[in-house]
Amino acid sequence: MANLETKYLGLTLKNPLIVASSGLTKTPQKIEDCEKAGAGAVVIKSIFEEVLTQDASKIEQSIEAHPEAYDYLLSELELQYGFDEYVDLIKAAKDKVSIPVIASINCTSEHYWPEFAAKIEEAGADALELNVFSVIASRRKDSAEVENMYYNIIKKVKAHTKLPVAMKIGSNFTSLPNLVYNLENRGLDGLVLFNRFTEPDIDINNLDLKTTFTFSRKTDYHQILRWAAILFGETKIDLSTTTGIHTWESAVKLLLAGATTVQLASVLYEKGVEEIHSFNERIEKWMEQHKLNSIEEFRGRLSFKKSHSPQTYLRSQFLDKLRNIE
Ligand SMILES: Cc1cc2nc3c(=O)[nH]c(=O)nc-3n(C[C@H](O)[C@H](O)[C@H](O)COP(=O)(O)O)c2cc1C
């Protein structure tokens, strides 16, 4: 029988399918449902920095009259404004399930997270995923400054916790391999490629702005396929992939490209978490058909470095493909 066991962030997962941070992992009950459906691990719904920073500004306003209380109140912020609940959620999840539970914090700065990381470790999480994103809208910030923010976050978080730490990033970097190299040198253990964001839109009837969010589509995995393949062998960091993995076939493709694990959200919203069972069954059957006993036997086999036609991952096929359409 094929063995789907996978190592991710130093943890042993019974298979490489992770339920991505989302509403599917926001309560202990839902996390237990994910385990029952056969998930290898879960990433809990993120706690968002914005919540805390807004709270911080409220506190700042409310304590003008009592400046001596400021530091104290700030240090208690998480207790009064939701962090406590997050810690309780981690503890309750750990009581309920035996699969690894990865906590997730959504950071836009390096300010708050190192201390929270330590508390997340105390609460019993098995690992930490940092969902880092900020839109740069100032010409005064160059790419080095932006990348330094990523480096500082990981340096500081690693100084405050012994937990393995993964970073979930967007895809827009000038040199992703260089960014990853620098993150690895600062102690990063895992990289999640890539986050999906809400996007801005304009309501032309009310002449106003709005925010949109849609589930991914099953054709959205090609970008993560490219980058898992290019980064495999370039870094020792574990590569986890997310966005557009809707079928067991795309999960297999990502493992062949070099991903250690695949994270699912949209497909599970659309079909239910039980879909994980069928992914596992089909992957196992595929491995047996190809006489593969373990994931390690084929992981990265079609990566940029190992495949016979690595150029496919670059741009050279582009013109040929377009010519066929024209
Ligand atoms: C409803 C919903 C809520 C999400 N919330 C979070 C979140 O709190 N933190 C996070 O890092 N990603 C969040 N995500 C992103 C998912 O973790 C995942 O990376 C993304 O949806 C891409 O995977 P998919 O194509 O399978 O949906 C959310 C996604 C969905 C659909």
GROMACS .gro file of C-alpha atoms in nm, residues 18-129:
model
  112
   18ILE     CA    1  -0.370   2.062   0.466
   19VAL     CA    2  -0.692   2.254   0.519
   20ALA     CA    3  -0.584   2.614   0.452
   21SER     CA    4  -0.646   2.895   0.696
   22SER     CA    5  -1.010   2.994   0.642
   23GLY     CA    6  -1.356   2.972   0.793
   24LEU     CA    7  -1.319   2.594   0.759
   25THR     CA    8  -1.077   2.597   1.053
   26LYS     CA    9  -1.224   2.868   1.271
   27THR     CA   10  -1.376   2.652   1.547
   28PRO     CA   11  -1.261   2.337   1.730
   29GLN     CA   12  -1.560   2.150   1.583
   30LYS     CA   13  -1.470   2.244   1.227
   31ILE     CA   14  -1.109   2.146   1.289
   32GLU     CA   15  -1.227   1.807   1.415
   33ASP     CA   16  -1.438   1.772   1.098
   34CYS     CA   17  -1.123   1.832   0.893
   35GLU     CA   18  -0.941   1.558   1.084
   36LYS     CA   19  -1.233   1.317   1.036
   37ALA     CA   20  -1.232   1.393   0.663
   38GLY     CA   21  -0.867   1.283   0.651
   39ALA     CA   22  -0.669   1.610   0.652
   40GLY     CA   23  -0.298   1.576   0.722
   41ALA     CA   24  -0.300   1.905   0.917
   42VAL     CA   25  -0.497   2.228   0.953
   43VAL     CA   26  -0.399   2.593   0.951
   44ILE     CA   27  -0.633   2.779   1.183
   45LYS     CA   28  -0.817   3.089   1.058
   46SER     CA   29  -0.581   3.386   1.098
   47ILE     CA   30  -0.587   3.642   1.367
   48PHE     CA   31  -0.552   3.977   1.189
   49GLU     CA   32  -0.314   4.256   1.278
   50GLU     CA   33  -0.567   4.519   1.172
   51VAL     CA   34  -0.795   4.415   1.456
   52LEU     CA   35  -0.519   4.480   1.700
   53THR     CA   36  -0.395   4.802   1.549
   54GLN     CA   37  -0.747   4.944   1.541
   55ASP     CA   38  -0.785   4.842   1.898
   56ALA     CA   39  -0.454   5.004   1.978
   57SER     CA   40  -0.570   5.336   1.834
   58LYS     CA   41  -0.892   5.314   2.035
   59ILE     CA   42  -0.687   5.256   2.342
   60GLU     CA   43  -0.459   5.543   2.254
   61GLN     CA   44  -0.761   5.775   2.229
   62SER     CA   45  -0.920   5.650   2.544
   63ILE     CA   46  -0.617   5.681   2.765
   64GLU     CA   47  -0.506   6.030   2.678
   65ALA     CA   48  -0.618   6.130   3.022
   66HIS     CA   49  -0.418   5.851   3.182
   67PRO     CA   50  -0.082   5.833   3.005
   68GLU     CA   51   0.070   5.633   3.288
   69ALA     CA   52  -0.168   5.347   3.199
   70TYR     CA   53  -0.063   5.334   2.835
   71ASP     CA   54   0.210   5.072   2.850
   72TYR     CA   55   0.008   4.852   3.075
   73LEU     CA   56  -0.300   4.868   2.857
   74LEU     CA   57  -0.098   4.805   2.546
   75SER     CA   58   0.057   4.497   2.699
   76GLU     CA   59  -0.291   4.374   2.792
   77LEU     CA   60  -0.427   4.449   2.447
   78GLU     CA   61  -0.450   4.091   2.335
   79LEU     CA   62  -0.637   3.991   2.646
   80GLN     CA   63  -0.901   4.255   2.600
   81TYR     CA   64  -0.937   4.243   2.227
   82GLY     CA   65  -0.955   3.894   2.096
   83PHE     CA   66  -0.613   3.739   2.129
   84ASP     CA   67  -0.728   3.544   2.430
   85GLU     CA   68  -0.999   3.379   2.224
   86TYR     CA   69  -0.741   3.278   1.967
   87VAL     CA   70  -0.523   3.116   2.232
   88ASP     CA   71  -0.832   2.933   2.365
   89LEU     CA   72  -0.914   2.815   2.014
   90ILE     CA   73  -0.564   2.667   1.975
   91LYS     CA   74  -0.591   2.490   2.311
   92ALA     CA   75  -0.938   2.353   2.236
   93ALA     CA   76  -0.830   2.235   1.892
   94LYS     CA   77  -0.525   2.060   2.036
   95ASP     CA   78  -0.751   1.882   2.287
   96LYS     CA   79  -0.983   1.761   2.012
   97VAL     CA   80  -0.751   1.643   1.735
   98SER     CA   81  -0.425   1.457   1.695
   99ILE     CA   82  -0.326   1.602   1.355
  100PRO     CA   83  -0.088   1.900   1.362
  101VAL     CA   84  -0.253   2.235   1.428
  102ILE     CA   85  -0.081   2.533   1.270
  103ALA     CA   86  -0.172   2.878   1.400
  104SER     CA   87  -0.185   3.172   1.161
  105ILE     CA   88  -0.125   3.539   1.209
  106ASN     CA   89  -0.185   3.795   0.941
  107CYS     CA   90   0.082   4.063   0.968
  108THR     CA   91   0.131   4.386   0.786
  109SER     CA   92   0.416   4.500   1.009
  110GLU     CA   93   0.677   4.356   1.242
  111HIS     CA   94   0.540   4.536   1.544
  112TYR     CA   95   0.302   4.306   1.728
  113TRP     CA   96   0.381   3.954   1.624
  114PRO     CA   97   0.693   3.832   1.801
  115GLU     CA   98   0.527   3.832   2.143
  116PHE     CA   99   0.210   3.674   2.013
  117ALA     CA  100   0.420   3.404   1.852
  118ALA     CA  101   0.553   3.312   2.197
  119LYS     CA  102   0.199   3.292   2.334
  120ILE     CA  103   0.085   3.079   2.044
  121GLU     CA  104   0.368   2.840   2.128
  122GLU     CA  105   0.258   2.831   2.493
  123ALA     CA  106  -0.097   2.754   2.381
  124GLY     CA  107   0.031   2.435   2.219
  125ALA     CA  108   0.023   2.507   1.845
  126ASP     CA  109   0.253   2.279   1.645
  127ALA     CA  110   0.374   2.549   1.409
  128LEU     CA  111   0.305   2.903   1.303
  129GLU     CA  112   0.213   3.045   0.965
   0.00000   0.00000   0.00000
